[in-house]
Every structure is written in structure tokens, then in C-alpha cells.
Coordinates of N, CA, C and O and ligand atoms in Angstrom, one line a residue:
X1 N 161.5 75.4 12.2 CA 160.7 76.6 11.8 C 159.8 77.1 12.7 O 158.9 76.0 12.7
X2 N 159.4 78.1 13.6 CA 158.1 77.9 14.1 C 156.9 78.3 13.2 O 157.0 79.0 12.4
X3 N 155.9 77.5 13.4 CA 154.9 77.7 12.5 C 153.2 77.6 13.1 O 153.4 77.2 14.1
X4 N 152.4 78.2 12.3 CA 151.0 77.5 13.0 C 150.2 76.8 11.9 O 150.3 76.9 10.7
X5 N 149.3 76.2 12.5 CA 148.8 75.3 11.5 C 147.1 75.2 12.2 O 146.9 75.3 13.3
X6 N 146.1 75.1 11.2 CA 144.7 74.9 11.6 C 144.4 73.5 11.9 O 144.6 72.4 11.2
X7 N 143.8 73.2 13.0 CA 143.2 71.9 13.3 C 141.9 72.2 13.7 O 141.3 72.9 14.5
X8 N 141.0 71.2 13.0 CA 139.6 71.0 13.0 C 139.1 69.8 13.6 O 139.6 68.9 13.3
X9 N 138.4 69.8 14.7 CA 137.9 68.4 15.1 C 136.5 68.6 14.6 O 135.6 69.3 14.6
X10 N 136.4 67.3 13.9 CA 135.4 66.8 12.8 C 134.2 66.1 13.8 O 134.5 65.9 14.8
X11 N 133.0 66.3 13.2 CA 131.7 65.9 14.1 C 131.9 64.5 14.5 O 131.3 64.4 15.8
X12 N 132.7 63.4 14.0 CA 132.6 62.2 14.5 C 133.6 62.3 15.6 O 133.2 61.5 16.9
X13 N 134.3 63.1 15.7 CA 135.6 63.4 16.9 C 134.9 63.9 18.1 O 134.9 63.4 19.3
X14 N 133.6 64.7 17.9 CA 133.0 65.3 18.9 C 131.9 64.6 19.4 O 131.9 64.3 20.4
X15 N 131.2 63.9 18.4 CA 130.3 63.0 19.0 C 130.7 61.7 19.9 O 130.1 61.2 20.6
X16 N 132.1 61.4 19.4 CA 132.4 60.0 20.2 C 133.3 60.5 21.4 O 134.1 59.8 22.1
X17 N 133.2 62.0 21.6 CA 134.0 62.5 22.9 C 135.3 62.1 22.8 O 136.0 61.6 23.9
X18 N 136.0 62.6 21.5 CA 137.3 62.0 21.4 C 138.4 63.2 21.5 O 139.6 63.0 21.4
X19 N 137.7 64.5 21.5 CA 138.4 65.9 21.2 C 139.6 66.0 22.6 O 140.7 66.4 22.3
X20 N 139.4 65.5 23.5 CA 140.1 65.5 24.7 C 141.4 64.8 24.5 O 142.7 65.3 24.7
X21 N 141.2 63.7 24.1 CA 142.5 62.6 23.6 C 143.2 63.1 22.6 O 144.4 63.1 22.5
X22 N 142.6 63.9 21.8 CA 143.3 64.2 20.5 C 144.1 65.4 20.8 O 145.1 65.6 20.2
X23 N 143.5 66.4 21.4 CA 144.2 67.7 22.0 C 145.5 67.4 22.8 O 146.4 67.7 22.8
X24 N 145.4 66.3 23.7 CA 146.4 65.7 24.4 C 147.5 65.3 23.6 O 148.9 65.6 23.7
X25 N 147.2 64.4 22.7 CA 148.4 63.9 21.4 C 149.0 65.2 21.0 O 150.2 65.0 20.8
X26 N 148.2 66.0 20.5 CA 148.7 67.2 19.6 C 149.9 68.2 20.8 O 150.7 68.5 20.2
X27 N 149.1 68.2 21.8 CA 150.0 69.1 22.7 C 151.4 68.4 23.2 O 152.4 69.1 23.4
X28 N 151.3 67.0 23.3 CA 152.5 66.5 23.5 C 153.4 66.3 22.3 O 154.8 66.0 22.5
X29 N 153.1 67.0 21.3 CA 154.1 67.1 20.5 C 155.0 68.3 20.5 O 155.9 68.9 19.7
X30 N 154.4 69.0 21.6 CA 155.3 70.3 21.9 C 154.7 71.7 21.4 O 155.4 72.5 21.1
X31 N 153.6 71.3 20.9 CA 153.0 72.6 20.4 C 152.1 73.3 21.3 O 151.6 72.7 22.4
X32 N 151.7 74.7 20.9 CA 150.8 75.6 21.7 C 149.6 75.6 21.1 O 149.7 75.9 20.0
X33 N 148.5 75.8 22.0 CA 147.2 76.4 21.5 C 147.4 77.9 21.4 O 147.3 78.3 22.6
X34 N 147.1 78.4 20.3 CA 147.1 80.0 20.2 C 145.9 80.3 20.0 O 145.5 81.8 20.2
X35 N 144.8 79.7 19.5 CA 143.3 79.9 19.0 C 142.6 78.7 19.3 O 142.9 77.8 19.0
X36 N 141.4 79.1 19.8 CA 140.3 78.2 20.0 C 139.0 78.9 20.1 O 138.6 79.6 20.5
X37 N 138.1 77.8 19.2 CA 136.8 78.2 19.3 C 135.8 77.3 18.7 O 136.3 76.2 18.3
X38 N 134.5 77.2 19.1 CA 133.4 76.6 18.6 C 132.7 77.1 17.4 O 132.6 78.4 17.8
X39 N 132.6 76.6 16.4 CA 132.3 77.3 15.1 C 130.9 76.6 14.5 O 131.2 75.4 14.3
X40 N 129.9 76.9 13.9 CA 128.8 76.3 13.1 C 129.5 76.4 11.7 O 129.8 77.1 11.2
X41 N 129.5 75.2 11.4 CA 130.0 74.5 10.0 C 128.8 74.8 8.8 O 127.8 74.0 8.8
X42 N 128.8 76.0 8.3 CA 127.7 76.5 7.1 C 128.0 75.7 6.1 O 129.3 75.3 5.8
X43 N 127.0 75.4 5.2 CA 127.6 75.0 3.8 C 128.6 75.8 3.0 O 129.4 75.2 2.4
X44 N 128.5 77.1 3.2 CA 129.4 78.0 2.5 C 130.7 77.9 3.4 O 131.7 77.9 2.4
X45 N 130.7 77.8 4.5 CA 132.0 77.4 5.1 C 132.8 76.2 4.5 O 133.9 76.0 4.4
X46 N 132.1 75.3 4.5 CA 132.4 74.0 4.1 C 132.9 74.1 2.9 O 134.2 73.5 2.3
X47 N 132.5 74.8 1.7 CA 132.5 74.7 0.3 C 134.0 75.7 0.4 O 134.9 75.3 -0.5
X48 N 134.2 76.7 1.0 CA 135.2 77.6 1.1 C 136.4 76.6 1.8 O 137.6 76.8 1.2
X49 N 136.3 76.2 2.8 CA 137.6 75.4 3.5 C 137.9 74.1 2.6 O 139.2 73.9 2.2
X50 N 137.1 73.5 1.7 CA 137.5 72.3 0.9 C 137.4 72.9 -0.4 O 136.9 72.2 -1.5
X51 N 137.9 74.2 -0.7 CA 137.7 74.9 -2.3 C 138.6 74.0 -3.2 O 138.5 73.8 -4.5
X52 N 139.6 73.7 -2.8 CA 140.8 72.6 -3.4 C 140.0 71.4 -3.8 O 140.7 70.8 -4.6
X53 N 139.0 70.8 -3.1 CA 138.3 69.6 -3.7 C 136.9 70.0 -4.6 O 136.4 69.0 -4.9
X54 N 136.9 71.1 -5.2 CA 136.0 71.5 -6.0 C 135.8 70.5 -7.4 O 136.9 70.3 -7.9
X55 N 134.8 69.8 -7.5 CA 134.7 69.1 -8.6 C 134.9 67.4 -8.3 O 134.7 66.6 -9.2
X56 N 135.5 67.3 -7.0 CA 135.8 66.0 -6.8 C 134.2 65.2 -6.4 O 133.4 65.6 -5.6
X57 N 134.3 63.9 -7.2 CA 132.9 63.3 -6.7 C 132.5 63.0 -5.2 O 131.3 62.9 -5.0
X58 N 133.3 62.8 -4.4 CA 133.0 62.7 -3.0 C 133.0 63.9 -2.2 O 132.5 63.9 -1.0
X59 N 133.0 65.3 -3.0 CA 132.9 66.3 -2.2 C 131.4 66.3 -1.5 O 131.3 66.8 -0.3
X60 N 130.1 66.0 -2.1 CA 129.3 66.2 -1.3 C 129.1 65.4 0.0 O 128.7 66.0 0.8
X61 N 129.7 64.2 -0.1 CA 129.7 63.3 1.1 C 130.5 64.1 2.2 O 130.2 64.0 3.2
X62 N 131.7 64.7 1.6 CA 132.4 65.2 2.7 C 131.8 66.2 3.3 O 131.9 66.6 4.5
X63 N 130.9 67.2 2.6 CA 130.2 68.3 3.3 C 129.3 68.0 3.9 O 129.3 68.6 5.3
X64 N 128.4 67.1 3.9 CA 127.3 66.4 4.4 C 128.2 66.1 5.8 O 127.4 66.1 6.9
X65 N 129.2 65.2 5.7 CA 129.9 64.5 6.9 C 130.3 65.9 7.8 O 130.3 65.8 9.0
X66 N 131.0 66.7 7.2 CA 131.6 67.8 7.8 C 130.7 68.8 8.7 O 130.8 69.4 9.7
X67 N 129.3 69.1 8.1 CA 128.4 69.6 8.8 C 127.7 68.7 9.8 O 126.9 69.2 10.5
X68 N 127.8 67.3 9.7 CA 127.3 66.6 10.8 C 126.0 65.7 10.4 O 125.4 64.8 10.6
X69 N 125.5 66.4 9.1 CA 124.3 65.7 8.7 C 124.1 64.0 8.3 O 123.4 63.5 8.5
X70 N 125.6 64.0 7.8 CA 125.8 62.7 7.3 C 125.7 61.3 8.6 O 125.2 60.4 8.3
X71 N 125.7 62.1 9.7 CA 125.8 61.0 10.9 C 124.6 61.4 11.7 O 124.4 61.2 13.1
X72 N 123.7 62.2 11.4 CA 122.3 62.6 12.0 C 122.4 63.8 13.1 O 121.8 63.7 14.2
X73 N 123.6 64.4 13.1 CA 124.1 65.4 13.8 C 123.7 66.8 13.2 O 124.0 67.2 12.2
X74 N 122.9 67.5 14.3 CA 121.9 68.8 13.5 C 122.7 69.9 14.1 O 122.1 70.9 13.5
X75 N 123.5 70.1 15.0 CA 124.0 71.4 15.7 C 125.3 71.9 14.7 O 125.7 73.3 14.8
X76 N 125.8 71.2 13.8 CA 126.6 71.5 12.9 C 128.1 72.0 13.6 O 128.8 73.1 13.1
X77 N 128.2 71.8 14.8 CA 129.7 72.3 15.5 C 130.9 71.7 14.9 O 131.0 70.4 14.9
X78 N 131.9 72.3 15.0 CA 133.2 72.2 14.5 C 133.9 72.8 16.0 O 133.7 74.0 16.0
X79 N 135.1 72.1 16.3 CA 136.0 72.7 17.1 C 137.2 73.1 16.5 O 137.8 72.4 15.8
X80 N 137.6 74.6 16.3 CA 138.8 75.0 15.4 C 139.8 75.3 16.3 O 139.6 76.1 17.5
X81 N 141.1 75.0 16.2 CA 142.3 75.5 16.9 C 143.2 76.0 16.0 O 143.4 75.4 14.8
X82 N 144.2 76.9 16.5 CA 145.2 77.0 15.9 C 146.6 76.8 16.9 O 146.4 77.0 18.0
X83 N 147.5 75.6 16.1 CA 148.5 75.1 17.2 C 149.8 75.7 16.4 O 149.8 76.2 15.5
X84 N 150.6 76.2 17.5 CA 151.8 76.7 17.0 C 153.0 76.1 17.7 O 153.1 75.6 18.9
X85 N 154.1 76.2 16.9 CA 155.4 75.5 17.3 C 156.3 75.2 16.3 O 156.1 75.2 15.0
X86 N 157.5 74.4 16.8 CA 158.5 74.4 15.5 C 157.9 73.2 14.7 O 157.4 71.9 15.3
X87 N 158.0 73.2 13.2 CA 157.5 72.3 12.4 C 156.3 72.0 12.6 O 156.0 70.8 12.4
X88 N 155.2 72.7 13.1 CA 154.0 72.4 13.5 C 153.1 71.8 12.5 O 152.3 70.8 12.7
X89 N 153.4 72.1 11.3 CA 152.3 71.5 10.2 C 152.7 70.3 9.9 O 152.0 69.3 9.9
X90 N 154.0 69.7 9.8 CA 154.6 68.5 9.6 C 154.0 67.5 10.7 O 153.8 66.5 10.6
X91 N 154.4 68.2 11.9 CA 154.2 67.3 13.3 C 152.9 66.9 13.2 O 152.5 65.8 13.7
X92 N 151.9 67.8 13.0 CA 150.6 67.6 13.4 C 150.1 66.4 12.4 O 149.5 65.5 12.6
X93 N 150.4 66.6 10.9 CA 150.0 65.6 10.0 C 150.7 64.5 10.3 O 150.0 63.4 9.9
X94 N 151.9 64.3 10.9 CA 152.3 62.9 10.9 C 151.6 62.4 12.4 O 151.3 60.9 12.1
X95 N 151.4 63.1 13.0 CA 150.2 62.6 14.1 C 149.1 61.9 13.8 O 148.5 61.0 14.3
X96 N 148.4 62.6 12.7 CA 147.2 62.2 12.1 C 147.3 60.9 11.5 O 146.5 60.2 11.5
X97 N 148.3 60.7 10.6 CA 148.4 59.7 10.0 C 147.8 59.8 8.4 O 147.2 61.1 8.2
X98 N 147.6 58.6 7.4 CA 147.1 59.1 6.4 C 145.6 59.4 6.2 O 144.9 59.4 7.3
X99 N 145.1 60.0 5.2 CA 143.9 60.5 5.1 C 142.7 59.5 5.2 O 141.8 59.6 6.0
X100 N 143.2 58.4 4.7 CA 142.3 57.0 4.8 C 142.7 56.3 6.1 O 143.5 55.8 6.4
X101 N 141.6 56.4 7.1 CA 142.0 55.7 8.2 C 142.2 54.3 8.3 O 142.9 53.7 9.1
X102 N 141.8 53.5 7.0 CA 142.4 52.3 6.8 C 143.8 51.9 6.7 O 144.3 50.8 6.4
X103 N 144.3 53.2 6.0 CA 146.0 53.0 5.6 C 146.7 53.8 6.6 O 147.9 53.8 6.7
X104 N 146.2 54.5 7.4 CA 146.8 55.2 8.7 C 147.3 54.3 9.5 O 146.8 53.2 9.8
X105 N 148.6 54.5 10.0 CA 149.1 53.4 11.0 C 148.1 53.3 12.2 O 147.6 54.5 12.6
X106 N 148.0 52.2 12.9 CA 147.3 51.9 13.8 C 147.1 52.8 15.2 O 146.2 53.1 15.9
X107 N 148.5 53.2 15.4 CA 148.8 54.2 16.5 C 148.6 55.8 16.4 O 148.8 56.8 17.2
X108 N 148.4 55.9 15.0 CA 148.0 57.6 14.4 C 146.7 57.8 15.0 O 146.0 57.0 15.2
X109 N 146.4 59.1 15.0 CA 145.1 59.5 15.5 C 143.9 59.0 14.4 O 142.9 58.5 15.1
X110 N 144.2 59.2 13.3 CA 143.2 58.7 12.4 C 143.0 56.8 12.3 O 142.0 56.5 12.3
X111 N 144.3 56.5 12.2 CA 144.2 54.9 12.6 C 143.7 54.2 13.8 O 142.8 53.4 13.5
X112 N 143.8 55.4 14.6 CA 143.2 54.7 16.1 C 141.5 55.1 16.1 O 140.8 54.1 16.8
X113 N 141.4 56.1 15.6 CA 139.9 56.5 15.9 C 138.9 56.7 14.6 O 137.7 57.0 15.0
X114 N 139.5 56.7 13.6 CA 138.7 57.1 12.1 C 138.1 55.8 11.8 O 138.5 54.6 12.1
X115 N 137.3 55.8 10.7 CA 136.6 54.8 10.3 C 136.2 55.2 8.8 O 136.4 56.3 8.3
X116 N 136.0 54.1 7.8 CA 135.3 54.7 6.4 C 133.8 54.1 6.5 O 133.4 53.0 6.8
X117 N 132.9 54.9 6.2 CA 131.5 54.5 6.3 C 130.7 55.1 5.2 O 130.9 56.0 5.0
X118 N 129.9 54.4 4.3 CA 129.1 54.7 3.5 C 129.8 55.4 2.2 O 129.0 56.5 1.8
X119 N 131.0 55.1 2.2 CA 131.7 55.8 0.9 C 132.3 57.2 1.5 O 133.0 58.1 0.9
X120 N 132.3 57.4 2.8 CA 133.0 59.0 3.4 C 133.9 58.3 4.4 O 133.8 57.6 5.3
X121 N 135.2 59.1 4.4 CA 136.3 58.7 5.4 C 135.9 59.7 6.6 O 135.8 61.0 6.4
X122 N 135.8 59.0 7.7 CA 135.5 59.9 8.8 C 136.6 59.8 9.7 O 136.9 58.7 10.4
X123 N 137.7 60.8 9.6 CA 138.9 60.9 10.1 C 139.2 61.5 11.4 O 140.2 61.9 11.2
X124 N 138.1 62.0 12.0 CA 138.2 62.6 13.0 C 138.8 64.2 13.1 O 138.4 65.1 13.9
X125 N 140.0 64.3 12.6 CA 140.5 65.6 12.6 C 141.0 66.0 11.2 O 141.4 65.4 10.3
X126 N 140.8 67.4 11.1 CA 141.8 68.1 9.9 C 142.7 68.8 10.3 O 142.8 69.4 11.4
X127 N 143.9 68.5 9.6 CA 145.1 69.7 9.9 C 145.7 70.2 8.5 O 145.7 69.6 7.5
X128 N 145.9 71.7 8.5 CA 146.7 72.0 7.2 C 147.8 71.1 6.6 O 148.5 70.5 7.4
X129 N 147.7 71.1 5.5 CA 148.7 70.0 4.8 C 150.0 70.9 4.2 O 151.1 70.3 3.7
X130 N 150.0 72.2 4.4 CA 151.3 73.2 3.9 C 151.2 74.4 4.4 O 150.1 74.9 5.0
X131 N 152.4 75.2 4.1 CA 152.3 76.7 4.7 C 151.1 77.4 3.9 O 150.6 78.2 4.7
X132 N 151.2 77.2 2.8 CA 149.9 77.9 2.0 C 148.5 77.9 2.6 O 147.8 78.7 2.6
X133 N 148.3 76.5 2.6 CA 147.1 76.2 3.3 C 146.6 76.6 4.5 O 145.7 77.1 4.8
X134 N 147.8 76.5 5.7 CA 147.7 76.9 7.0 C 147.2 78.3 7.1 O 146.3 78.9 7.9
X135 N 148.2 79.1 5.9 CA 147.6 80.5 6.2 C 146.2 80.9 5.7 O 145.4 81.7 6.3
X136 N 146.1 80.2 4.5 CA 144.5 80.3 4.0 C 143.4 80.0 5.0 O 142.5 80.5 5.3
X137 N 143.5 78.8 5.6 CA 142.7 78.0 6.4 C 142.7 79.0 7.9 O 141.3 79.0 8.3
X138 N 143.7 79.4 8.3 CA 143.8 80.3 9.6 C 143.0 81.5 9.3 O 141.8 81.8 10.2
X139 N 143.2 81.8 8.3 CA 142.5 83.5 7.9 C 141.0 83.3 7.5 O 140.1 83.9 7.9
X140 N 140.7 81.8 7.1 CA 139.2 81.6 7.3 C 138.3 81.5 8.5 O 137.2 81.7 8.5
X141 N 139.2 80.6 9.3 CA 138.6 80.4 10.3 C 138.8 81.4 11.6 O 138.1 81.2 12.5
X142 N 139.7 82.1 11.7 CA 140.0 82.9 12.7 C 140.3 84.4 12.3 O 140.9 84.8 11.2
X143 N 139.7 85.4 13.3 CA 139.8 86.8 13.0 C 141.3 87.0 13.7 O 141.9 86.3 14.8
X144 N 142.2 87.9 13.1 CA 143.8 88.1 13.8 C 143.7 88.4 15.3 O 144.5 87.7 15.9
X145 N 142.6 89.0 15.8 CA 142.8 89.2 17.2 C 142.3 87.9 18.0 O 142.4 88.1 19.4
X146 N 141.6 86.9 17.3 CA 141.4 85.8 18.1 C 142.5 84.8 18.5 O 142.4 83.6 19.0
X147 N 143.7 85.2 17.8 CA 144.7 84.4 17.9 C 145.9 85.2 19.0 O 146.3 86.2 18.6
X148 N 146.0 84.3 20.0 CA 146.9 85.1 21.0 C 148.3 84.7 21.1 O 148.4 83.6 21.0
Ligands
LIG1 P1 142.4 65.9 1.4 O1 142.4 67.3 1.6 O2 142.5 65.0 0.4 O3 142.7 65.1 2.6 P2 143.3 65.5 4.0 O4 142.1 65.7 5.0 O5 144.3 64.5 4.5 O6 144.1 66.9 3.9 O7 140.5 65.6 1.8 C1 139.7 66.1 2.6 C2 138.8 64.9 3.2 O8 138.1 64.5 2.2 C3 139.7 64.0 3.9 O9 139.8 64.2 5.3 C4 138.7 62.8 3.7 C5 137.7 63.1 2.6 N1 138.0 62.2 1.4 C6 137.2 61.2 1.2 O10 136.0 61.2 1.7 N2 137.4 60.6 -0.1 C7 138.7 60.5 -0.6 O11 139.0 59.7 -1.5 C8 139.6 61.7 -0.3 C9 140.7 61.9 -1.1 C10 139.1 62.3 0.7

């Protein structure tokens, strides 16, 4: 079934100049980019995006990491994409690998490029985990007219 999924390039992927190779891998899953933008990750946006993690002890570290502060990055850039295609949600999650880069297959995106530093998983890319998450996250990050 044709689906849309939200993909975010996190600050570690941006600073390591990995975004091109990651987009290449996702495009080769047979998916199309339907939306793309650079957006400032405010504290408010980070909390809304990770509202499912409210109350988790690691959330402050995740927010600091997602804003770039954790790695001393001050521009707070995130690259956001809407990818579309057959079974896009599961395909992208499969290509990413496990949340923890140490547990991800070495050839997966997170396994190849991610790391664990000072208690925070630096796993390069976010992708929606379910249809419900995809709908909520795409609405949070994109206006309808920005998806072509
Ligand atoms: P989660 O939504 O559970 O995973 P995923 O990104 O695979 O959908 O968690 C969001 C982010 O929080 C995850 O990418 C990395 C970070 N995180 C930690 O730093 N420590 C943890 O124990 C967990 C579960 C997540």
C-alpha cells in the first residue's frame, strides 16, 4: 500500500555530512521525496515531536541532542522530508535499523553511522514508526501545500 512517512536528518547526520548518502539509500528503496525543508528545531517543536516520550528520563538528553546543543551545534537545523511509496513506513524503518546503533545491523543506516555518546543515542535519522505516527508527524512538520 502506498504510504507517506516523515524522515528527519538529525544534527549528527548534518554535521558529519552524511545526509546525501542517507537520502541515496532511502531513494533506492524505490521511494519518492514529496516534501523537503530545512527547519529550526525549537524546544517546543522537539517536545511536540517526541510527545510520546514525555516523562522518560532520557528525554532531556534527546531534546538537547535533537536541537544540536548536545554536540555544540548552535543553528538548530533539522532537514525534514516526506518520503512516499509502497510500504514506505516499514521500508524506511528497516533501512534505518534498531534505535540503538550498537544493536542495529552494521549495514543499516544507524548501525553504519550512529553512535552512543554520554548516555544519548546519536542515530542520525528519525522515521515514523506507524501510520498514525506518520500522519501526526507529517502534519507537525509540513503544511499540506508543501507536499507535492
Ligand atoms: P524512540 O521513539 O523510542 O525510537 P525511534 O527513534 O527508533 O523511533 O526514541 C526516540 C529517540 O530517543 C531515539 O531515536 C533515540 C533516543 N533514545 C535514547 O537516547 N535512549 C533510549 O533509551 C531510547 C529508547 C531512545
